[in-house]
Short mmCIF file of C-alpha atoms in Angstrom, two decimals:
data_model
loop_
_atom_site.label_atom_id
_atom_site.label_comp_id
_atom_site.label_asym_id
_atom_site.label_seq_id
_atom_site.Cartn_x
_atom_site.Cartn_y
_atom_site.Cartn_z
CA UNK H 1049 7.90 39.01 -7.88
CA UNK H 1050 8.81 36.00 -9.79
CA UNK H 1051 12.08 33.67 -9.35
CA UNK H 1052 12.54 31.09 -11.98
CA UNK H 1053 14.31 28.23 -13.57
CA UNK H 1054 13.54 25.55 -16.34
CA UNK H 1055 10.53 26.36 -18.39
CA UNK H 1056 8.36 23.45 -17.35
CA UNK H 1057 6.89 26.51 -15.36
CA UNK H 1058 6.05 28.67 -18.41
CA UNK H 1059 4.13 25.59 -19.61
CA UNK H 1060 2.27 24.80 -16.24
CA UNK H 1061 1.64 28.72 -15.47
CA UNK H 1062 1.50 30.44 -18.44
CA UNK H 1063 0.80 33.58 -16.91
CA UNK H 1064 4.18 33.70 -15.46
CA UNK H 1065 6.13 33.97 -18.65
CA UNK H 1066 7.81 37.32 -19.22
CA UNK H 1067 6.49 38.72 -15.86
CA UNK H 1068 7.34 39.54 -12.85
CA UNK H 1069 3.95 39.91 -11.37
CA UNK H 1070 1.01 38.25 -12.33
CA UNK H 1071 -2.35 36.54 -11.24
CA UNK H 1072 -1.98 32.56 -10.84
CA UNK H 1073 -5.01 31.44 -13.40
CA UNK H 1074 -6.61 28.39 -12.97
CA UNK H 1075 -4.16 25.64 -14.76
CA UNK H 1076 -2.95 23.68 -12.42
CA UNK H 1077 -6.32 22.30 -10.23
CA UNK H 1078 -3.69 21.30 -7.47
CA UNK H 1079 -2.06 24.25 -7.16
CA UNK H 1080 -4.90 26.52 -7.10
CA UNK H 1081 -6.12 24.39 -3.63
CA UNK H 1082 -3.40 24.83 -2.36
CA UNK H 1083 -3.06 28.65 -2.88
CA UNK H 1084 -6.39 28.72 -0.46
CA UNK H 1085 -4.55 26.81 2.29
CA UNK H 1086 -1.09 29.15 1.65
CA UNK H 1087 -3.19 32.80 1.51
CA UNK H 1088 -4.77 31.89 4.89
CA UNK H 1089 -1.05 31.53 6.22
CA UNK H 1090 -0.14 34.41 4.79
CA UNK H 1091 -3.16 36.43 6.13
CA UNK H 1092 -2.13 35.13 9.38
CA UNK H 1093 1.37 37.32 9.32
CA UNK H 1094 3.06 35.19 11.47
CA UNK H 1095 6.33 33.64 10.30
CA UNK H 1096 5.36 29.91 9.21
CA UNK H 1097 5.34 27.24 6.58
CA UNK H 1098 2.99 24.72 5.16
CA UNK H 1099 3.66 21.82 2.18
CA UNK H 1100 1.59 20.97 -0.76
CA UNK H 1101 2.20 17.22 -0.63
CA UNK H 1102 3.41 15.57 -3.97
CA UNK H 1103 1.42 15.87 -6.78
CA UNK H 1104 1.68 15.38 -10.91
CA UNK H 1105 1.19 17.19 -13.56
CA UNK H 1106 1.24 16.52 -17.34
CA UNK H 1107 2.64 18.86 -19.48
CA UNK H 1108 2.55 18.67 -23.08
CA UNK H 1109 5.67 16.25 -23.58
CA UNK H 1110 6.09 15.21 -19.95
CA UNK H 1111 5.12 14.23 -16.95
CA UNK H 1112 6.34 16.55 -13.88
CA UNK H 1113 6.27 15.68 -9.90
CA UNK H 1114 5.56 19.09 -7.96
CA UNK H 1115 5.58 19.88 -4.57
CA UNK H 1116 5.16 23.64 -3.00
CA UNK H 1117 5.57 25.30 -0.46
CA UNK H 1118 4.07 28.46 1.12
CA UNK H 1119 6.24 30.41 3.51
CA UNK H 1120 5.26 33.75 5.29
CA UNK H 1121 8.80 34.80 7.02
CA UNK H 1122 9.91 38.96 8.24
CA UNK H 1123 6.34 40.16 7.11
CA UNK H 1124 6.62 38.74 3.35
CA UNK H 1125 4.58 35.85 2.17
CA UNK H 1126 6.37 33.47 -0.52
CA UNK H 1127 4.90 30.19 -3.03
CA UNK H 1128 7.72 28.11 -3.78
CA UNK H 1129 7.44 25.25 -6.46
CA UNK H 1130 9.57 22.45 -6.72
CA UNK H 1131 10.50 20.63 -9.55
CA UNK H 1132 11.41 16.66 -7.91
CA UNK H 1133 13.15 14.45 -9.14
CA UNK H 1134 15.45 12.32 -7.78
CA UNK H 1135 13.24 12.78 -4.83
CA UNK H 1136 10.10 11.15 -6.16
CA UNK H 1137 12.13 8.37 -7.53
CA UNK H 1138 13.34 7.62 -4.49
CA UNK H 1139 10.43 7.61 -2.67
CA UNK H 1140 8.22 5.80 -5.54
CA UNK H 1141 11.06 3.04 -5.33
CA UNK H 1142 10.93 2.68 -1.96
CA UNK H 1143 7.09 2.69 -1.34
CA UNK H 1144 6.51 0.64 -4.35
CA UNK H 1145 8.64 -1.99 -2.62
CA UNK H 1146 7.01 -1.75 0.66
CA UNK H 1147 3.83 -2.03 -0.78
CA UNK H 1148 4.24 -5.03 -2.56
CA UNK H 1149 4.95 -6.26 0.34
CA UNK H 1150 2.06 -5.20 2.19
CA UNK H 1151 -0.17 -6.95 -0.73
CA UNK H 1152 1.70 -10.43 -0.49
CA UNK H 1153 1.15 -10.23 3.51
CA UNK H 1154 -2.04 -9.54 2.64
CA UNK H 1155 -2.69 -11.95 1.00
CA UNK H 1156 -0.85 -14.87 2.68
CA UNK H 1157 -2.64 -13.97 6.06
CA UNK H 1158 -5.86 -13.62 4.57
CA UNK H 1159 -5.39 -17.44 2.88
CA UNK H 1160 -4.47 -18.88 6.33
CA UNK H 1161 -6.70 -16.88 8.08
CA UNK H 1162 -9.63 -18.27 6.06
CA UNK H 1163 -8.11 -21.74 5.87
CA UNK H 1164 -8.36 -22.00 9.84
CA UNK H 1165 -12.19 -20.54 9.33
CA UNK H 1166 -12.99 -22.92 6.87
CA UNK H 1167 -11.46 -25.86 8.36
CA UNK H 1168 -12.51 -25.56 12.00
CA UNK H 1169 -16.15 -25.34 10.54
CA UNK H 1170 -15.24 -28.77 8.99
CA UNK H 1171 -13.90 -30.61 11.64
CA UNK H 1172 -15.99 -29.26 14.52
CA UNK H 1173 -19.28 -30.84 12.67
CA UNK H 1174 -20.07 -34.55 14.75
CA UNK H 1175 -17.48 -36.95 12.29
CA UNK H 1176 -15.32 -33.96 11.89
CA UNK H 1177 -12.52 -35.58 13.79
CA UNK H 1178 -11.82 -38.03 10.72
CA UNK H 1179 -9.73 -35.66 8.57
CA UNK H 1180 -9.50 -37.69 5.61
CA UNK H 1181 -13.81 -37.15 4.81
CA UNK H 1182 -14.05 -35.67 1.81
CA UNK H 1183 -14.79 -31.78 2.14
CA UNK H 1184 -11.60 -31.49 4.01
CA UNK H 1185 -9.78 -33.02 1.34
CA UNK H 1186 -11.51 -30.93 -1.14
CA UNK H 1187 -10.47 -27.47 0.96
CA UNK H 1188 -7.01 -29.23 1.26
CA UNK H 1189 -6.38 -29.72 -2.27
CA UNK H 1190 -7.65 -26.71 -3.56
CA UNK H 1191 -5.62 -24.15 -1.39
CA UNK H 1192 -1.84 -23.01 -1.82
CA UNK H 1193 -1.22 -23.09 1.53
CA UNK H 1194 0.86 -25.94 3.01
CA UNK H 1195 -1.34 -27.79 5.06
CA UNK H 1196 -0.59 -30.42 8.20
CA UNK H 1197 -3.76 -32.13 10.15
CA UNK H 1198 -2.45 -33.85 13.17
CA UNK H 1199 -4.13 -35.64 15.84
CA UNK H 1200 -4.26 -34.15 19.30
CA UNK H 1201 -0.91 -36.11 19.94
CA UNK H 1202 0.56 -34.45 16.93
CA UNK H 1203 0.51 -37.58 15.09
CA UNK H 1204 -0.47 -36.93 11.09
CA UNK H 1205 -3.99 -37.81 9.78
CA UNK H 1206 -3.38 -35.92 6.52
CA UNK H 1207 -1.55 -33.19 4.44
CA UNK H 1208 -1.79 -31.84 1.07
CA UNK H 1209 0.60 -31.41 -1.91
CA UNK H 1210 1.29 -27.98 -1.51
CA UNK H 1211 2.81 -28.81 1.93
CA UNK H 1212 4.86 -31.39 0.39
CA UNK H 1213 5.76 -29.15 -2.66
CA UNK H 1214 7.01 -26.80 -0.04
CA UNK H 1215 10.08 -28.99 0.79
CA UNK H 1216 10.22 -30.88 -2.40
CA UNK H 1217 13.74 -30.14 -3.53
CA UNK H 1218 15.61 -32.20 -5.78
CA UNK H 1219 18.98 -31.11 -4.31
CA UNK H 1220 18.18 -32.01 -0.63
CA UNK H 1221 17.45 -35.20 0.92
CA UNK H 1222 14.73 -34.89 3.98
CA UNK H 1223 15.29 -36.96 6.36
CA UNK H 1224 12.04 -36.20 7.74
CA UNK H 1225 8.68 -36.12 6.48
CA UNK H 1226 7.16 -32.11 6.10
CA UNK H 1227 4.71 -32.72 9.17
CA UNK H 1228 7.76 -33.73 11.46
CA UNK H 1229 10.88 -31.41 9.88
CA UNK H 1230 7.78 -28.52 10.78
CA UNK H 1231 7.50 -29.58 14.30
CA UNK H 1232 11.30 -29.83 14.96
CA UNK H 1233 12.06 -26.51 13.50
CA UNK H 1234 9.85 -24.41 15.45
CA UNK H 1235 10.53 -26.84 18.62
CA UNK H 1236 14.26 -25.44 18.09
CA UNK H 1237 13.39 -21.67 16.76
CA UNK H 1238 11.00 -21.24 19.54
CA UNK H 1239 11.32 -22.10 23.55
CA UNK H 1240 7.46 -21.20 23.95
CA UNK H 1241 6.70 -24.14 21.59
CA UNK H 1242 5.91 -26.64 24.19
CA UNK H 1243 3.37 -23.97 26.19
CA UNK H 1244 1.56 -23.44 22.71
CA UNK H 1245 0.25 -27.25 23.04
CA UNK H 1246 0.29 -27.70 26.40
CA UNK H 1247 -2.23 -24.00 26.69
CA UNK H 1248 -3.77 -25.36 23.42
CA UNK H 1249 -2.94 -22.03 22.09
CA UNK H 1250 -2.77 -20.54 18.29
CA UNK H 1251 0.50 -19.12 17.11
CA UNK H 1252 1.53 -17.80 13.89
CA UNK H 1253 5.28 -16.75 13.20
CA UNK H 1254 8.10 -17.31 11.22
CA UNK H 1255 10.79 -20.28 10.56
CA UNK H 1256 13.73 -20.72 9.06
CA UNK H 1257 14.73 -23.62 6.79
CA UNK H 1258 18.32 -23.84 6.48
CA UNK H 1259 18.48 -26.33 3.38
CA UNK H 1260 21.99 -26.42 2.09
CA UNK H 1261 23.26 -25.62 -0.92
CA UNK H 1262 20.10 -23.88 -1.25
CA UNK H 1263 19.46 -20.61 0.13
CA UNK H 1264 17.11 -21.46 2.57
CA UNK H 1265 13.45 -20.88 2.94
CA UNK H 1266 11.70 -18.26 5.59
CA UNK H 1267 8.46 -20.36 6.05
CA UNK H 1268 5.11 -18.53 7.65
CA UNK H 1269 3.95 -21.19 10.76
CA UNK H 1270 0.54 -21.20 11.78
CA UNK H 1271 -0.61 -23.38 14.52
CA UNK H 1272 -4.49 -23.46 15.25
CA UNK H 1273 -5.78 -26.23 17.60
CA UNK H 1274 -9.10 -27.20 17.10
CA UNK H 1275 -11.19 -27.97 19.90
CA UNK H 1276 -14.71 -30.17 20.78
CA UNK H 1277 -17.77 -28.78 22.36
CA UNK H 1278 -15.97 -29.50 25.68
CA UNK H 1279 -13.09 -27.48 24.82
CA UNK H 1280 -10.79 -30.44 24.23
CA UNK H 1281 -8.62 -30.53 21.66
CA UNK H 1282 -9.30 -32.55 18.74
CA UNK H 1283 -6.92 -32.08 16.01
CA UNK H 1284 -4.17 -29.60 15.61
CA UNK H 1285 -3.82 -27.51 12.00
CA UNK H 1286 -0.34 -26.18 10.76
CA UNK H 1287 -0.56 -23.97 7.56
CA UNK H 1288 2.87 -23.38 5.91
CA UNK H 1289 3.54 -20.42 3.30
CA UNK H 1290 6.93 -19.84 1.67
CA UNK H 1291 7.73 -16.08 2.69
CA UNK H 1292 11.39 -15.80 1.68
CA UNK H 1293 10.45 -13.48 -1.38
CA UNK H 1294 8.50 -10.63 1.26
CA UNK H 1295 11.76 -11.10 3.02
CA UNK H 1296 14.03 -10.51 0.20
CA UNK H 1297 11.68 -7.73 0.04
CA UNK H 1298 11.96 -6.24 3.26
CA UNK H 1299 16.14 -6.49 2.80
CA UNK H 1300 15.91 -4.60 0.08
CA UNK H 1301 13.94 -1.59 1.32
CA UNK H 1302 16.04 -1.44 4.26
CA UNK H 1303 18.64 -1.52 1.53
CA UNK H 1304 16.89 1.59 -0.19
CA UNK H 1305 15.94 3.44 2.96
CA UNK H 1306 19.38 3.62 4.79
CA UNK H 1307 22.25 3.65 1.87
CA UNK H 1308 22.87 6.40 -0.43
CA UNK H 1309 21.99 5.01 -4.48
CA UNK H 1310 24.74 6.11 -6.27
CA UNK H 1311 27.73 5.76 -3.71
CA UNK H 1312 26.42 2.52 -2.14
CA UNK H 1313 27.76 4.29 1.24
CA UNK H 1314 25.32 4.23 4.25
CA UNK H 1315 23.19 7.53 4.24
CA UNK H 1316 22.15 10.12 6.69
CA UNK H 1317 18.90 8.37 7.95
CA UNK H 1318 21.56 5.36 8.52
CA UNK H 1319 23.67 7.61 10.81
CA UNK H 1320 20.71 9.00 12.32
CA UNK H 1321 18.93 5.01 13.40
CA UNK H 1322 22.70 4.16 14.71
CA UNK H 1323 23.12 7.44 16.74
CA UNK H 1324 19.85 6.96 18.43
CA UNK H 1325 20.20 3.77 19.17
CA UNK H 1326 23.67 4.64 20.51
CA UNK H 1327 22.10 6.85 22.80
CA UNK H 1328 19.14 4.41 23.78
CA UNK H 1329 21.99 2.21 25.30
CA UNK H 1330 22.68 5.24 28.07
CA UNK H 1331 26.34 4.01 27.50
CA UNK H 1332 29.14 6.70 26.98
CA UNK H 1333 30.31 6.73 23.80
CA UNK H 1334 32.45 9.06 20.73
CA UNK H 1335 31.37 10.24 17.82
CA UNK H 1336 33.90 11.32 15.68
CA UNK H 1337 32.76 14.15 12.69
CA UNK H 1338 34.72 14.77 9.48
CA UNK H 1339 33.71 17.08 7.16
CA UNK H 1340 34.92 17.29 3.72
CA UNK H 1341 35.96 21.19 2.81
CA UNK H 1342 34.41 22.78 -0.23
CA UNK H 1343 32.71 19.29 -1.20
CA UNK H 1344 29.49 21.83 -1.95
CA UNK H 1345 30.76 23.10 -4.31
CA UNK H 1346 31.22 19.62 -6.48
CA UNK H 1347 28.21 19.26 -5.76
CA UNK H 1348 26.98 22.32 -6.91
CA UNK H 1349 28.97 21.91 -9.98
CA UNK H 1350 28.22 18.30 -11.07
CA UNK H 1351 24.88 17.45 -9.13
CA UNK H 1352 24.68 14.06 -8.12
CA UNK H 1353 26.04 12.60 -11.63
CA UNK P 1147 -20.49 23.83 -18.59
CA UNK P 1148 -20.35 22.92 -15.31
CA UNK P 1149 -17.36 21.10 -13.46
CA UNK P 1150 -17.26 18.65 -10.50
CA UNK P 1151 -14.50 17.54 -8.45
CA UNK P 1152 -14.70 13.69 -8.13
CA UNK P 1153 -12.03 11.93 -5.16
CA UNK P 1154 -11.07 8.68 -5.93
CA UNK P 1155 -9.75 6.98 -3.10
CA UNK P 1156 -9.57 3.41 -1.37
CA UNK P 1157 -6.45 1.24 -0.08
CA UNK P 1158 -3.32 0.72 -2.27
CA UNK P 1159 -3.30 -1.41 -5.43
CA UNK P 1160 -7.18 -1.55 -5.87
CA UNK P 1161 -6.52 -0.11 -9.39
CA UNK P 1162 -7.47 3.94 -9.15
CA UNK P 1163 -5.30 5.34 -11.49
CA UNK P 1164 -6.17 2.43 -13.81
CA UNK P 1165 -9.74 2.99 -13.58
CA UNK P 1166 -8.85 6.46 -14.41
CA UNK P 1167 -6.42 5.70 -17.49
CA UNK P 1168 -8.92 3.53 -18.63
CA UNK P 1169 -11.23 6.06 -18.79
CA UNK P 1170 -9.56 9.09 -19.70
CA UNK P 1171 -7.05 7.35 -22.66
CA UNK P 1172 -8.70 3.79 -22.89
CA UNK P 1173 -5.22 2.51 -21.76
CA UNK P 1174 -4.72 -0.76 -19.14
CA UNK P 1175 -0.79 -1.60 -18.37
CA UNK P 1176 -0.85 -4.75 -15.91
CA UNK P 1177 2.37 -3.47 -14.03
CA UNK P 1178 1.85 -1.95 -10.80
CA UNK P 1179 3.00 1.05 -9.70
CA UNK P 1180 2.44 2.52 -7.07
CA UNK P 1181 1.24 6.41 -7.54
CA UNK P 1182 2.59 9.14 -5.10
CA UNK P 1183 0.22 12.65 -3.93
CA UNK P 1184 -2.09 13.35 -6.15
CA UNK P 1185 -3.02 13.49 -10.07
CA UNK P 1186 -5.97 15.26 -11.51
CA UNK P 1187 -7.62 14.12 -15.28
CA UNK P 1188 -10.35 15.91 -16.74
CA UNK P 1189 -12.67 14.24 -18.60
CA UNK P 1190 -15.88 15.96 -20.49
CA UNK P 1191 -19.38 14.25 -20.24
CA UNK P 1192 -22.37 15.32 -21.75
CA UNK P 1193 -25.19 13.93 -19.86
CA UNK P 1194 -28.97 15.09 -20.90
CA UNK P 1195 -28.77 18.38 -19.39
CA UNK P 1196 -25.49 19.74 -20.10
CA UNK P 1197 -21.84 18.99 -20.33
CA UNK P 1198 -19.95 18.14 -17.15
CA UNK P 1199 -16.46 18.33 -17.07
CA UNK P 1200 -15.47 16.34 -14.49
CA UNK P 1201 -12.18 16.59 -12.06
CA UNK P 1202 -10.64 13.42 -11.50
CA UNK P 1203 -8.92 13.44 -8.68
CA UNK P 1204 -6.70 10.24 -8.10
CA UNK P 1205 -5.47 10.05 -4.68
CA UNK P 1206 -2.60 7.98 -3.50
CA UNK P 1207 -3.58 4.76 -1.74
CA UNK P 1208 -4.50 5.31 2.10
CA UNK P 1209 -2.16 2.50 3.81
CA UNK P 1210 0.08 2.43 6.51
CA UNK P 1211 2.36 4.29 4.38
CA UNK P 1212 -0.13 7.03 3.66
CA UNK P 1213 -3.22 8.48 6.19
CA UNK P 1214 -5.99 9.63 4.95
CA UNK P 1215 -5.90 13.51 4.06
CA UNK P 1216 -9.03 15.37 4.59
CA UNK P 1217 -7.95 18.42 2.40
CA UNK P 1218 -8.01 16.56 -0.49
CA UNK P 1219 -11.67 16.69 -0.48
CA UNK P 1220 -12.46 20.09 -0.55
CA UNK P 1221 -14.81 21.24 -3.09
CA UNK P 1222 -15.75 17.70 -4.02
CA UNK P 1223 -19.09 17.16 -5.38
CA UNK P 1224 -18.63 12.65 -4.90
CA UNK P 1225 -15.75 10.36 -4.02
CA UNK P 1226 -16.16 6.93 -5.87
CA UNK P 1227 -14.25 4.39 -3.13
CA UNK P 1228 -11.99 1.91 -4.97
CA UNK P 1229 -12.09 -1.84 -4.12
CA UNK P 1230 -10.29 -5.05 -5.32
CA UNK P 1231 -12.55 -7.92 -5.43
CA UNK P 1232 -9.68 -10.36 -5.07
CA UNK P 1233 -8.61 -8.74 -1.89
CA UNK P 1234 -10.91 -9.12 0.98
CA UNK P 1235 -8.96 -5.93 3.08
CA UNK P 1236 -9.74 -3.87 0.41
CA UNK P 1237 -13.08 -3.76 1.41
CA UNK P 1238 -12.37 -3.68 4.94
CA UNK P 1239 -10.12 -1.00 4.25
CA UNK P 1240 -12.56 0.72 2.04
CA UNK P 1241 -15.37 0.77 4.72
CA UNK P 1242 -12.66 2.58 7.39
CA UNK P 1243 -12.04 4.96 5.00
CA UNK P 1244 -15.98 5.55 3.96
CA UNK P 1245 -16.38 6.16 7.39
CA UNK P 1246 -13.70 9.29 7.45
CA UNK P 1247 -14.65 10.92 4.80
CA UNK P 1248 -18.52 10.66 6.34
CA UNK P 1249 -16.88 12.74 9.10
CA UNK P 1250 -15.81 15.46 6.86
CA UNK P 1251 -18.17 15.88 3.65
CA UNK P 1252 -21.59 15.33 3.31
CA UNK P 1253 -21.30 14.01 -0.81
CA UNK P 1254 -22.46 11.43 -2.73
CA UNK P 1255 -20.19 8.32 -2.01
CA UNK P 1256 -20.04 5.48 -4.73
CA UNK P 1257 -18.37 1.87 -4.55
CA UNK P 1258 -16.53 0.38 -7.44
CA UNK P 1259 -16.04 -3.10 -7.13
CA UNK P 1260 -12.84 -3.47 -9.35
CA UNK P 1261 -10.82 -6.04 -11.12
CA UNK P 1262 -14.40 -7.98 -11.78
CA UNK P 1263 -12.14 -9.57 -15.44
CA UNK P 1264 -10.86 -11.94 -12.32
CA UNK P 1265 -12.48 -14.66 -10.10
CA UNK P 1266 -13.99 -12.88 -7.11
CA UNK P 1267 -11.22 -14.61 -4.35
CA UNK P 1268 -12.65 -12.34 -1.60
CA UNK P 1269 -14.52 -14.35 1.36
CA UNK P 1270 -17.37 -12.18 1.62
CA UNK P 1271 -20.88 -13.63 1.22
CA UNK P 1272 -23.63 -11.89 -0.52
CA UNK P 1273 -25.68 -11.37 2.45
CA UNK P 1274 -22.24 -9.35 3.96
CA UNK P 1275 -21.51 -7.63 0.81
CA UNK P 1276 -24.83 -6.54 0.22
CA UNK P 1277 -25.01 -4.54 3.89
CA UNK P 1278 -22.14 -3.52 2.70
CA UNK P 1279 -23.15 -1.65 -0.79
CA UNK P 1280 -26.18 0.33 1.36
CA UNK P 1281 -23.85 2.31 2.87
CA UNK P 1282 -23.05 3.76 -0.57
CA UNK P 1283 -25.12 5.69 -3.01
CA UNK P 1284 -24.33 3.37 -5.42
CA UNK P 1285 -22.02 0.44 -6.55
CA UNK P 1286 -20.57 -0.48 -10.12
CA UNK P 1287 -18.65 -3.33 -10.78
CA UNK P 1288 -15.59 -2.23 -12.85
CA UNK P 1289 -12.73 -4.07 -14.40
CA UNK P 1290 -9.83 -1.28 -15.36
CA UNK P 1291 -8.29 -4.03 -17.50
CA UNK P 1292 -11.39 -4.66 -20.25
CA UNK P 1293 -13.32 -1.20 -19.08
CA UNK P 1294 -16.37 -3.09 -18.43
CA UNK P 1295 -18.24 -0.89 -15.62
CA UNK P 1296 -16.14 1.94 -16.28
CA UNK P 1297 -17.21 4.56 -18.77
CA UNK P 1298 -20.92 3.73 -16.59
CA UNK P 1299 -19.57 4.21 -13.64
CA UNK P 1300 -18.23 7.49 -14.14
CA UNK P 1301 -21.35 8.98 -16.39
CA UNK P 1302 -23.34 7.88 -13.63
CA UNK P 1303 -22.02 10.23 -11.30
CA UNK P 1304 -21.65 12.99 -14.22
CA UNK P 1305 -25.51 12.38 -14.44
CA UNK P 1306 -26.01 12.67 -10.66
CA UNK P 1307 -24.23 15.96 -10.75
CA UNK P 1308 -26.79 17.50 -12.68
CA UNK P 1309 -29.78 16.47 -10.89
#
C-alpha cells in the first residue's frame, strides 16, 4: 500500500501515482540499492530497521535530499522516504564549517611540517649552522609561515617578513621584537616550556596574543631543535601561523551544533553534553523538567516558521 | 546499451562533484561546498563498440566526518580516486582509501590528479608519486575548473568497460 504527501514523489517514482500498489521501476539508481539491502531485512522477518544514508536527487525543477528507511515491525515490512530539509541544511552547514576547517589545518601543518623538513636538511649540511647562507634565506622568504632561527642559546640569527608581518600592527606598540614577545608568551602559557629546551624536545601548540584594542591573535607555535651529528643542538626553529580564523571557526560550529537556529536557545544535544558531564562529576545533583502542554500542537500547526 | 556504475571517491574538497559537473553540464563554480550522501549523474558515451551509459556515482568525501562505506560500491564496474594536487593528504588520504576498497572489490581503480589549472604545492617527488600511480590502473591529470583531463578521463574508463 502506498502513503503519500507532496508530489516530488510522483516525479521521482512515477509508478506510484494513482496507485496503491505498484512495482518500484528503476528511476531512482539510489533507491533501487537500497531496496536490495531493505528486502533482505524484510526476508529476515524479524522486527528491525536499516537507513539509506542521505542522498540527492534532481527532479525536473529541483533538487531533493532523500533519505529512507526500511522497517520490518509485527510481521509487515515497510520503505519509508523522507523528504529533508531543514535537516540537510543543518547538517551541510555544520559539516561545511568543520571541514573548512579541517582543510586550513591541513594545510598550516603540512607548511610547518615541511618547513622543519626542509630546513633541518639545510642547516644539518657542514656550514649549516650559519643561518643567514643563502638557501635558508631563500626557503625563509618564500614561505608564509612566520619563521624564528635562534642559536642554541635562543639568541636570533635570523627571521623572515612573514614573522614580522605577523605582529606588525599599526595600533600596537611591541615592546619586544617577534623572536622575544614568542618566547615570553609560551614561557607564560606553558609551565613545560623550560623542559622543551632543556630535553631538546619539539613542541607544537597554540598561543594567545592578547594585543589590545585588537582582538587578539591565536598563533600556531612550533618549536623544532635542530641537532649536529653528535646530537647537540645547534640552532632552534620556531614557525608561527596566525590560526584565529580556524578558531573563529571552531566557535562557530560549536555555535551550530549545540543551539537551536531559529530560537538562539541552547538545544537538546546541549542538554544532553551538560547532563553527562553532570553525571561524569559523580556529584549529586537536580535536574529540574518543565514541559510545555500542548506546545505540539503549534508545532504541528506552524512548523518551525 | 550497456551501463556501468563508476564510484568516485577520495578525501573532502579534492573537487568530485566538480569533476562531475564539469563533465556532465560543462559547469565549474569556485565555491566550495561540501556535498552530503550520495548523488548519481548519468552521462552517455559512445566509445567504438557501443554506447555506455555510465553511472556516476559521487560519494561524499571520506574524512573524519565521514568513514568509508563499502555498500556504496556494489555493482561497480571502476572507482576513479579523487586527488588535489595542492594538498599533499589528499594523496595520503587517497592511498588509505585505495587500499579499502582493494579489500572489498576487485575493479578497475583510476587516479585523477585534480586541480592541475594550479601550481602543484604538494611535496611529493616524482620518484614518490610515480610508485604511487602503479598502484592504479591508470592516472589522468584533471583540472574541474578548465576541464582539461576530464572528458578523457572519463571516456577512458567508458572505453575500458567495453573491452
Amino acid at each position: 500500500m502506498i502513503y503519500k504527501s507532496g508530489n516530488w514523489l510522483d516525479e521521482l517514482l512515477s509508478e506510484t501515482v494513482g496507485k496503491k500498489v505498484c512495482v518500484i521501476e528503476q528511476n531512482s539508481a539510489y533507491l533501487e540499492d537500497f531496496l536490495i539491502d531493505a528486502e533482505h531485512l524484510w526476508q529476515t522477518n524479524k522486527d528491525g530497521r536499516i537507513e539509506s544514508g542521505i542522498w540527492t536527487e534532481q527532479l525536473s525543477t529541483q533538487l531533493i535530499r532523500l533519505e529512507a528507511s526500511a522497517v520490518q515491525a509485527d510481521h509487515q515490512s515497510y520503505l519509508v522516504v523522507n523528504k529533508l530539509e531543514d535537516k540537510y541544511n543543518q547538517k551541510q552547514q555544520t559539516l561545511q564549517i568543520a571541514r573548512e576547517m579541517l582543510l586550513s589545518t591541513d594545510k598550516i601543518s603540512e607548511q610547518h611540517d615541511y618547513l622543519h623538513a626542509r630546513l633541518e636538511e639545510l642547516l644539518s649540511e657542514p656550514n649549516g649552522s650559519l643561518a643567514a647562507q643563502q638557501p635558508v634565506a631563500q626557503a625563509l622568504s618564500q614561505t608564509d609561515l612566520g619563521v624564528a632561527i635562534l642559536d642554541a642559546e635562543l639568541r636570533l640569527l635570523n627571521c623572515n617578513p612573514a614573522l614580522r608581518a605577523l605582529f606588525d600592527d599599526s595600533q600596537v606598540e611591541l615592546d619586544l621584537p617577534p623572536d622575544k614577545l614568542i618566547l615570553e608568551l609560551f614561557r607564560a602559557q606553558y609551565p613545560e616550556c623550560e623542559r622543551i629546551f632543556s630535553t631538546a624536545s619539539s613542541w607544537t601548540g597554540e598561543i594567545y596574543w592578547l594585543n589590545p584594542p585588537q582582538q587578539g591573535k591565536w598563533l600556531k607555535l612550533s618549536i623544532h631543535p635542530i641537532k649536529s651529528e653528535t646530537q647537540r643542538v645547534q640552532n632552534w626553529l620556531f614557525s608561527v601561523s596566525d590560526v584565529t580564523q580556524i578558531k573563529y571557526l571552531l566557535r562557530r560550529n560549536e555555535k551550530l551544533t549545540h543551539f537551536d537556529a531559529l530560537t538562539d536557545l541552547p538545544n537538546r544535544q546541549y542538554f544532553w553534553q551538560n547532563l553527562e558531564n553532570k553525571i561524569k562529576q559523580n556529584r549529586p545533583f537536580y535536574l529540574l523538567y518543565i514541559d510545555i502542554k500542548q506546545f505540539k500542537r503549534i508545532t504541528w500547526s506552524f512548523g518551525r516558521r | 546499451m550497456i551501463q556501468k556504475k563508476i564510484c568516485l571517491l577520495g578525501a573532502s574538497a579534492v573537487g568530485k562533484t566538480s569533476l562531475i559537473r564539469q563533465y556532465v553540464e560543462g559547469i565549474f563554480s569556485k565555491k566550495y561546498l561540501t556535498s552530503i550522501g550520495v548523488k548519481i549523474d548519468k552521462k552517455q558515451v559512445k566509445t567504438d563498440k557501443q554506447i555506455v551509459q555510465l553511472m556516476i556515482w559521487d560519494i561524499e568525501g571520506i574524512d573524519r566526518y565521514c568513514g568509508f562505506q563499502a555498500k556504496y560500491l556494489r555493482g561497480a564496474s571502476a572507482f576513479i580516486i579523487v586527488t588535489d594536487q595542492t594538498r599533499s593528504q589528499s594523496l595520503v588520504e587517497g592511498f588509505d582509501i585505495l587500499k579499502m576498497v582493494q579489500e572489498v572489490a576487485d575493479i578497475p581503480g583510476f587516479l585523477a590528479i585534480n586541480k592541475s589549472d594550479l601550481p602543484a604545492s604538494w611535496h611529493w617527488s616524482e620518484t614518490e608519486l610515480e610508485e604511487l600511480k602503479q598502484s592504479f590502473n591508470q592516472f589522468f591529470d584533471t583540472s574541474a575548473k578548465t576541464g582539461d583531463g576530464v572528458e578523457n578521463m572519463f571516456s577512458h574508463i567508458a572505453k575500458v568497460q567495453t573491452e
